[in-house]
mmCIF file of C-alpha atoms and ligand atoms in Angstrom:
data_model
loop_
_atom_site.group_PDB
_atom_site.id
_atom_site.type_symbol
_atom_site.label_atom_id
_atom_site.label_comp_id
_atom_site.label_asym_id
_atom_site.label_seq_id
_atom_site.Cartn_x
_atom_site.Cartn_y
_atom_site.Cartn_z
ATOM 1 C CA MET A 10 0.000 0.000 0.000
ATOM 2 C CA ASN A 11 1.445 3.346 -1.086
ATOM 3 C CA SER A 12 2.079 6.204 1.284
ATOM 4 C CA ILE A 13 0.561 9.564 0.333
ATOM 5 C CA SER A 14 2.726 11.451 2.815
ATOM 6 C CA ASP A 15 4.758 12.920 -0.052
ATOM 7 C CA ASP A 16 1.685 14.699 -1.496
ATOM 8 C CA PRO A 17 2.138 18.321 -0.332
ATOM 9 C CA LEU A 18 -0.917 19.834 -2.019
ATOM 10 C CA TYR A 19 -3.167 18.693 0.811
ATOM 11 C CA ARG A 20 -0.639 18.096 3.589
ATOM 12 C CA ASP A 21 1.126 21.452 3.502
ATOM 13 C CA PRO A 22 -0.975 24.255 5.072
ATOM 14 C CA SER A 23 0.660 26.869 2.805
ATOM 15 C CA LEU A 24 -0.786 24.999 -0.220
ATOM 16 C CA ALA A 25 -4.033 23.759 1.361
ATOM 17 C CA GLN A 26 -4.986 27.396 2.015
ATOM 18 C CA PHE A 27 -5.602 27.856 -1.741
ATOM 19 C CA TYR A 28 -7.839 24.802 -2.183
ATOM 20 C CA ASP A 29 -11.177 26.566 -1.692
ATOM 21 C CA SER A 30 -10.271 29.465 -3.985
ATOM 22 C CA ALA A 31 -9.329 27.027 -6.746
ATOM 23 C CA ASN A 32 -12.233 24.594 -6.184
ATOM 24 C CA ARG A 33 -15.617 26.213 -5.748
ATOM 25 C CA TRP A 34 -19.071 24.739 -5.156
ATOM 26 C CA GLY A 35 -20.225 23.168 -8.428
ATOM 27 C CA PRO A 36 -22.649 20.694 -10.014
ATOM 28 C CA ASP A 37 -20.845 17.805 -8.278
ATOM 29 C CA PHE A 38 -21.915 19.095 -4.876
ATOM 30 C CA ASP A 39 -25.434 19.899 -6.150
ATOM 31 C CA PHE A 40 -25.721 16.312 -7.398
ATOM 32 C CA CYS A 41 -24.628 14.913 -4.023
ATOM 33 C CA MET A 42 -27.046 17.156 -2.124
ATOM 34 C CA THR A 43 -29.923 15.878 -4.279
ATOM 35 C CA LEU A 44 -28.796 12.272 -3.835
ATOM 36 C CA ALA A 45 -28.680 12.894 -0.072
ATOM 37 C CA GLU A 46 -32.374 13.759 0.137
ATOM 38 C CA GLY A 47 -33.926 11.222 2.505
ATOM 39 C CA ALA A 48 -30.524 10.028 3.789
ATOM 40 C CA GLN A 49 -30.288 10.253 7.579
ATOM 41 C CA SER A 50 -26.525 9.791 7.623
ATOM 42 C CA ALA A 51 -23.631 10.433 5.239
ATOM 43 C CA LEU A 52 -19.926 9.651 5.007
ATOM 44 C CA ASP A 53 -17.636 11.941 2.992
ATOM 45 C CA LEU A 54 -14.423 10.053 2.191
ATOM 46 C CA GLY A 55 -11.511 12.294 1.185
ATOM 47 C CA CYS A 56 -13.612 15.220 2.436
ATOM 48 C CA GLY A 57 -10.781 17.745 2.109
ATOM 49 C CA THR A 58 -11.746 21.238 3.291
ATOM 50 C CA GLY A 59 -15.281 19.989 3.925
ATOM 51 C CA GLU A 60 -17.486 22.366 1.956
ATOM 52 C CA LEU A 61 -19.829 19.570 0.860
ATOM 53 C CA THR A 62 -19.448 17.741 4.184
ATOM 54 C CA ALA A 63 -20.691 20.722 6.183
ATOM 55 C CA ALA A 64 -23.583 21.301 3.771
ATOM 56 C CA LEU A 65 -24.653 17.656 4.103
ATOM 57 C CA ALA A 66 -24.513 18.003 7.897
ATOM 58 C CA THR A 67 -27.186 20.712 8.100
ATOM 59 C CA THR A 68 -29.925 18.044 8.221
ATOM 60 C CA ARG A 69 -28.242 14.682 8.943
ATOM 61 C CA ALA A 70 -25.427 12.982 10.864
ATOM 62 C CA VAL A 71 -22.229 13.303 8.831
ATOM 63 C CA THR A 72 -18.677 11.981 9.158
ATOM 64 C CA GLY A 73 -15.817 13.395 7.064
ATOM 65 C CA VAL A 74 -12.608 11.408 6.645
ATOM 66 C CA ASP A 75 -9.326 12.747 5.281
ATOM 67 C CA PRO A 76 -5.670 11.988 6.094
ATOM 68 C CA ALA A 77 -4.527 15.606 5.600
ATOM 69 C CA ALA A 78 -4.664 17.572 8.858
ATOM 70 C CA ALA A 79 -4.138 20.834 6.938
ATOM 71 C CA MET A 80 -7.348 20.242 4.959
ATOM 72 C CA LEU A 81 -9.279 19.147 8.048
ATOM 73 C CA ASP A 82 -8.191 22.277 9.939
ATOM 74 C CA ILE A 83 -9.905 24.400 7.268
ATOM 75 C CA ALA A 84 -12.941 22.084 7.340
ATOM 76 C CA LYS A 85 -13.335 22.299 11.115
ATOM 77 C CA ALA A 86 -13.228 26.107 11.046
ATOM 78 C CA ARG A 87 -15.891 26.589 8.352
ATOM 79 C CA PRO A 88 -19.482 27.538 9.227
ATOM 80 C CA GLY A 89 -21.311 24.320 10.107
ATOM 81 C CA GLY A 90 -18.033 22.511 10.677
ATOM 82 C CA ASP A 91 -18.978 21.915 14.286
ATOM 83 C CA LYS A 92 -21.861 19.661 13.162
ATOM 84 C CA VAL A 93 -19.552 17.154 11.447
ATOM 85 C CA GLN A 94 -17.569 14.328 12.991
ATOM 86 C CA TRP A 95 -14.120 14.820 11.440
ATOM 87 C CA VAL A 96 -11.789 11.838 11.297
ATOM 88 C CA GLU A 97 -8.130 12.096 10.335
ATOM 89 C CA GLY A 98 -7.949 8.800 8.488
ATOM 90 C CA ASP A 99 -7.222 6.961 5.276
ATOM 91 C CA ALA A 100 -10.065 5.862 2.983
ATOM 92 C CA ARG A 101 -8.199 2.623 2.288
ATOM 93 C CA THR A 102 -8.094 1.460 5.875
ATOM 94 C CA VAL A 103 -10.526 3.455 8.018
ATOM 95 C CA ARG A 104 -13.218 1.414 9.797
ATOM 96 C CA LEU A 105 -15.728 3.531 11.691
ATOM 97 C CA GLY A 106 -17.864 0.749 13.195
ATOM 98 C CA LYS A 107 -21.083 2.124 11.683
ATOM 99 C CA THR A 108 -22.907 2.337 8.364
ATOM 100 C CA PHE A 109 -24.292 5.259 6.345
ATOM 101 C CA ASP A 110 -27.219 5.982 4.017
ATOM 102 C CA LEU A 111 -24.940 7.874 1.645
ATOM 103 C CA ILE A 112 -21.209 7.692 0.932
ATOM 104 C CA VAL A 113 -19.539 10.260 -1.332
ATOM 105 C CA LEU A 114 -15.971 10.599 -2.616
ATOM 106 C CA THR A 115 -15.835 13.796 -4.663
ATOM 107 C CA GLY A 116 -13.272 16.087 -6.297
ATOM 108 C CA HIS A 117 -11.739 13.058 -8.084
ATOM 109 C CA ALA A 118 -10.326 11.949 -4.735
ATOM 110 C CA PHE A 119 -10.576 8.372 -6.059
ATOM 111 C CA GLN A 120 -7.714 9.199 -8.440
ATOM 112 C CA VAL A 121 -5.232 9.742 -5.604
ATOM 113 C CA PHE A 122 -5.063 5.955 -5.264
ATOM 114 C CA LEU A 123 -2.226 5.064 -7.592
ATOM 115 C CA THR A 124 -2.415 1.268 -7.569
ATOM 116 C CA GLU A 125 -5.186 -1.256 -8.115
ATOM 117 C CA GLU A 126 -4.551 -2.535 -4.581
ATOM 118 C CA ASP A 127 -5.226 0.940 -3.148
ATOM 119 C CA GLN A 128 -8.301 1.461 -5.335
ATOM 120 C CA ARG A 129 -9.744 -1.903 -4.211
ATOM 121 C CA ALA A 130 -9.057 -1.010 -0.590
ATOM 122 C CA ALA A 131 -10.947 2.303 -0.944
ATOM 123 C CA LEU A 132 -13.876 0.556 -2.671
ATOM 124 C CA ALA A 133 -13.928 -2.070 0.100
ATOM 125 C CA THR A 134 -14.170 0.758 2.646
ATOM 126 C CA ILE A 135 -17.248 2.057 0.814
ATOM 127 C CA ALA A 136 -18.800 -1.439 0.804
ATOM 128 C CA SER A 137 -18.148 -1.979 4.491
ATOM 129 C CA HIS A 138 -19.764 1.353 5.498
ATOM 130 C CA LEU A 139 -22.955 1.231 3.399
ATOM 131 C CA SER A 140 -26.266 0.588 5.130
ATOM 132 C CA PRO A 141 -28.440 -2.100 3.445
ATOM 133 C CA THR A 142 -30.304 0.576 1.455
ATOM 134 C CA GLY A 143 -27.450 3.094 1.356
ATOM 135 C CA ARG A 144 -26.070 4.581 -1.847
ATOM 136 C CA PHE A 145 -22.639 5.720 -2.925
ATOM 137 C CA VAL A 146 -21.304 8.054 -5.595
ATOM 138 C CA PHE A 147 -17.816 9.079 -6.691
ATOM 139 C CA ASP A 148 -16.079 10.579 -9.712
ATOM 140 C CA THR A 149 -12.995 9.680 -11.685
ATOM 141 C CA ARG A 150 -11.898 11.270 -14.965
ATOM 142 C CA ASN A 151 -12.384 9.166 -18.090
ATOM 143 C CA PRO A 152 -9.018 8.278 -19.695
ATOM 144 C CA ASP A 153 -10.798 8.152 -23.082
ATOM 145 C CA PHE A 154 -12.140 11.708 -22.900
ATOM 146 C CA GLN A 155 -10.499 13.467 -25.846
ATOM 147 C CA GLY A 156 -9.536 16.539 -23.830
ATOM 148 C CA GLU A 157 -7.616 14.466 -21.293
ATOM 149 C CA ARG A 158 -5.448 12.919 -23.974
ATOM 150 C CA ASP A 159 -3.083 15.874 -24.231
ATOM 151 C CA VAL A 160 0.129 14.352 -22.980
ATOM 152 C CA ARG A 161 1.367 17.748 -21.835
ATOM 153 C CA HIS A 162 -0.857 20.496 -20.546
ATOM 154 C CA SER A 163 -0.380 23.808 -18.797
ATOM 155 C CA SER A 164 -2.678 26.635 -17.792
ATOM 156 C CA VAL A 165 -2.712 29.853 -15.777
ATOM 157 C CA ARG A 166 -5.783 31.421 -14.184
ATOM 158 C CA ARG A 167 -6.583 34.300 -11.861
ATOM 159 C CA LEU A 168 -8.228 33.476 -8.512
ATOM 160 C CA GLU A 169 -9.431 35.549 -5.587
ATOM 161 C CA HIS A 170 -8.396 34.502 -2.066
ATOM 162 C CA PRO A 171 -10.562 35.909 0.763
ATOM 163 C CA GLU A 172 -7.562 37.143 2.780
ATOM 164 C CA LEU A 173 -4.644 37.207 0.310
ATOM 165 C CA GLY A 174 -6.483 38.880 -2.579
ATOM 166 C CA ALA A 175 -5.630 38.222 -6.216
ATOM 167 C CA ILE A 176 -3.729 35.005 -6.907
ATOM 168 C CA GLU A 177 -2.270 33.703 -10.143
ATOM 169 C CA ALA A 178 -2.643 29.928 -10.160
ATOM 170 C CA PHE A 179 -0.840 27.713 -12.620
ATOM 171 C CA ASP A 180 -0.884 24.018 -13.277
ATOM 172 C CA GLU A 181 1.329 21.894 -15.435
ATOM 173 C CA SER A 182 0.809 18.224 -16.097
ATOM 174 C CA HIS A 183 2.216 15.278 -17.971
ATOM 175 C CA TYR A 184 0.113 12.211 -18.766
ATOM 176 C CA ASP A 185 1.758 8.817 -19.213
ATOM 177 C CA GLU A 186 -0.531 6.795 -21.497
ATOM 178 C CA ALA A 187 1.248 3.547 -20.631
ATOM 179 C CA THR A 188 0.538 3.721 -16.892
ATOM 180 C CA GLY A 189 -2.493 6.055 -16.846
ATOM 181 C CA ILE A 190 -0.653 8.233 -14.331
ATOM 182 C CA LEU A 191 -0.836 12.021 -14.616
ATOM 183 C CA SER A 192 1.981 13.879 -12.835
ATOM 184 C CA TYR A 193 1.185 17.510 -12.146
ATOM 185 C CA GLU A 194 2.362 20.631 -10.408
ATOM 186 C CA ASN A 195 0.071 23.278 -8.933
ATOM 187 C CA GLY A 196 1.493 26.715 -8.148
ATOM 188 C CA TYR A 197 0.132 29.901 -6.597
ATOM 189 C CA HIS A 198 1.557 33.403 -6.882
ATOM 190 C CA VAL A 199 0.168 35.936 -4.389
ATOM 191 C CA LEU A 200 0.201 39.136 -6.427
ATOM 192 C CA SER A 201 0.124 41.573 -3.472
ATOM 193 C CA THR A 202 3.195 40.109 -1.726
ATOM 194 C CA GLY A 203 4.989 38.234 -4.501
ATOM 195 C CA ALA A 204 4.971 35.034 -2.420
ATOM 196 C CA ARG A 205 5.017 31.826 -4.451
ATOM 197 C CA PHE A 206 3.991 28.324 -3.404
ATOM 198 C CA SER A 207 3.952 25.110 -5.428
ATOM 199 C CA GLY A 208 3.695 21.368 -5.044
ATOM 200 C CA ARG A 209 3.659 18.219 -7.169
ATOM 201 C CA ALA A 210 1.379 15.189 -7.070
ATOM 202 C CA LYS A 211 0.181 12.226 -9.144
ATOM 203 C CA ILE A 212 -3.238 10.802 -9.982
ATOM 204 C CA LEU A 213 -4.310 7.606 -11.737
ATOM 205 C CA TYR A 214 -6.786 7.292 -14.617
ATOM 206 C CA THR A 215 -8.862 4.087 -14.749
ATOM 207 C CA SER A 216 -11.251 2.744 -17.379
ATOM 208 C CA ARG A 217 -14.929 2.158 -16.648
ATOM 209 C CA ASP A 218 -14.572 -1.582 -17.343
ATOM 210 C CA LYS A 219 -11.745 -1.995 -14.837
ATOM 211 C CA LEU A 220 -13.667 0.018 -12.279
ATOM 212 C CA LEU A 221 -16.747 -2.164 -12.775
ATOM 213 C CA SER A 222 -14.809 -5.372 -12.216
ATOM 214 C CA MET A 223 -13.162 -4.024 -9.026
ATOM 215 C CA MET A 224 -16.533 -2.860 -7.715
ATOM 216 C CA GLU A 225 -18.127 -6.243 -8.381
ATOM 217 C CA ASP A 226 -15.256 -7.942 -6.558
ATOM 218 C CA VAL A 227 -15.867 -5.905 -3.372
ATOM 219 C CA GLY A 228 -19.661 -6.367 -3.456
ATOM 220 C CA LEU A 229 -20.803 -3.047 -4.937
ATOM 221 C CA ALA A 230 -23.537 -2.825 -7.595
ATOM 222 C CA VAL A 231 -23.860 0.165 -9.924
ATOM 223 C CA GLU A 232 -27.360 1.490 -10.647
ATOM 224 C CA ALA A 233 -26.321 4.309 -12.971
ATOM 225 C CA TRP A 234 -23.149 5.431 -14.723
ATOM 226 C CA HIS A 235 -23.076 9.159 -15.387
ATOM 227 C CA GLY A 236 -20.661 10.933 -17.725
ATOM 228 C CA ASP A 237 -20.852 14.299 -16.006
ATOM 229 C CA TRP A 238 -22.284 15.852 -12.864
ATOM 230 C CA ASP A 239 -25.299 17.166 -14.782
ATOM 231 C CA GLY A 240 -26.530 13.578 -14.718
ATOM 232 C CA ASN A 241 -26.018 12.769 -18.399
ATOM 233 C CA PRO A 242 -25.347 9.073 -19.065
ATOM 234 C CA PHE A 243 -21.783 7.799 -19.361
ATOM 235 C CA HIS A 244 -20.515 7.159 -22.891
ATOM 236 C CA ALA A 245 -17.109 6.145 -24.220
ATOM 237 C CA GLN A 246 -15.916 9.746 -24.725
ATOM 238 C CA ALA A 247 -17.559 11.258 -21.631
ATOM 239 C CA ARG A 248 -15.468 13.602 -19.484
ATOM 240 C CA GLU A 249 -16.200 11.780 -16.238
ATOM 241 C CA ILE A 250 -16.978 8.307 -14.964
ATOM 242 C CA ILE A 251 -19.512 8.685 -12.138
ATOM 243 C CA PRO A 252 -21.026 5.495 -10.712
ATOM 244 C CA VAL A 253 -24.030 5.686 -8.394
ATOM 245 C CA GLY A 254 -24.826 2.430 -6.645
ATOM 246 C CA ARG A 255 -25.549 0.287 -3.597
ATOM 247 C CA LEU A 256 -24.423 -2.943 -1.998
ATOM 248 C CA ALA A 257 -24.784 -5.840 -4.455
HETATM 249 C C1 SAM B 7 -9.056 16.899 -4.735
HETATM 250 S S1 SAM B 7 -9.274 16.797 -3.001
HETATM 251 C C2 SAM B 7 -11.032 16.549 -2.888
HETATM 252 C C3 SAM B 7 -11.609 17.109 -1.624
HETATM 253 C C4 SAM B 7 -13.129 17.106 -1.520
HETATM 254 N N1 SAM B 7 -13.688 15.784 -1.616
HETATM 255 C C5 SAM B 7 -13.742 17.998 -2.585
HETATM 256 O O1 SAM B 7 -14.549 17.516 -3.385
HETATM 257 O O2 SAM B 7 -13.441 19.194 -2.582
HETATM 258 C C6 SAM B 7 -8.625 15.189 -2.668
HETATM 259 C C7 SAM B 7 -8.646 14.854 -1.210
HETATM 260 O O3 SAM B 7 -8.307 13.467 -1.056
HETATM 261 C C8 SAM B 7 -7.571 13.371 0.125
HETATM 262 N N2 SAM B 7 -6.851 12.102 0.199
HETATM 263 C C9 SAM B 7 -5.600 11.819 -0.221
HETATM 264 N N3 SAM B 7 -5.281 10.563 0.093
HETATM 265 C C10 SAM B 7 -6.363 10.032 0.728
HETATM 266 C C11 SAM B 7 -6.650 8.787 1.323
HETATM 267 N N4 SAM B 7 -5.744 7.801 1.308
HETATM 268 N N5 SAM B 7 -7.830 8.615 1.921
HETATM 269 C C12 SAM B 7 -8.758 9.611 1.941
HETATM 270 N N6 SAM B 7 -8.547 10.809 1.377
HETATM 271 C C13 SAM B 7 -7.360 11.021 0.782
HETATM 272 C C14 SAM B 7 -6.671 14.580 0.116
HETATM 273 O O4 SAM B 7 -6.101 14.853 1.386
HETATM 274 C C15 SAM B 7 -7.641 15.637 -0.375
HETATM 275 O O5 SAM B 7 -8.278 16.292 0.690
#
C-alpha cells in the first residue's frame, strides 16, 4: 500500500490554504445534495476542506474522513463545521464501526489511489460502510475523454483569495498513457506580496470496465453510470466516470 505522505498539495498548510479558492461549489456538490435527500446519515471520504461535508450536515449525521490535517483544519473552522464528525484517516483502511445511508468521494479523490490494490481497498471501505439501502457516488476522470489525452498540458488562471487577494494559479501536467498516471504541479503566486507556493502530485486514470470489475469484486452494484455531474449518461468519450450504486 502506497504512502501519500509525499503529497504536499493537501498536507502542507501553505498549499491547502488555496484549495477553496481554486475549487468552488459546483454541479458535483449539487448532485450529491440531491442524492442525499432522505438520507439520515452520510460519510464523505476524502472530504478535504469539507465544503460539501458541512452542507450535508445541516440536516443529517455526517462523518468526514481525510488523512490531511491541513485540509481538516480548514474544514473544522468553516461555518457548520462543528456539526460534522471529522476523522483524520485513510479511505483505504478506516473502519468507523457504523454504516451510512450515503457515501460520497468527490473532487476526483478516487484518483489519488495510484495502484489497483489501493483502489480496491478504498472501494472495500465504501462497501463496508454502506447501510443495506445506502447509496454511494464518486467521480474519476475518463481516460478516453479526448480533452484528457493531451500528454502535456499547462494553464494559468486568476483566482481571488478571501484574505490574500488576487492570486495567479498555474498548473502543469504530464500524462503517461502507458501507466495512466498524470503527474502535475500546482502553483500559486500571491500578487500583493509576490509570495510563491507550489507542489507536485500524481493521480491515476482508470477505465470504466476496470472500475466495474473491481466494484463487483468488493460487493458493490452500480445502478447508474453518469458521464458528467449534470446527470447525463456515461458514454465512451464522456469527461467523467460517475457510478451511483448500492451494496450488491
Ligand atoms: C481533490 S481533493 C477533494 C476534496 C473534496 N472531496 C472535494 O470535493 O473538494 C482530494 C482529497 O483526497 C484526500 N486524500 C488523499 N489521500 C487520501 C486517502 N488515502 N484517503 C482519503 N482521502 C485522501 C486529500 O487529502 C484531499 O483532501
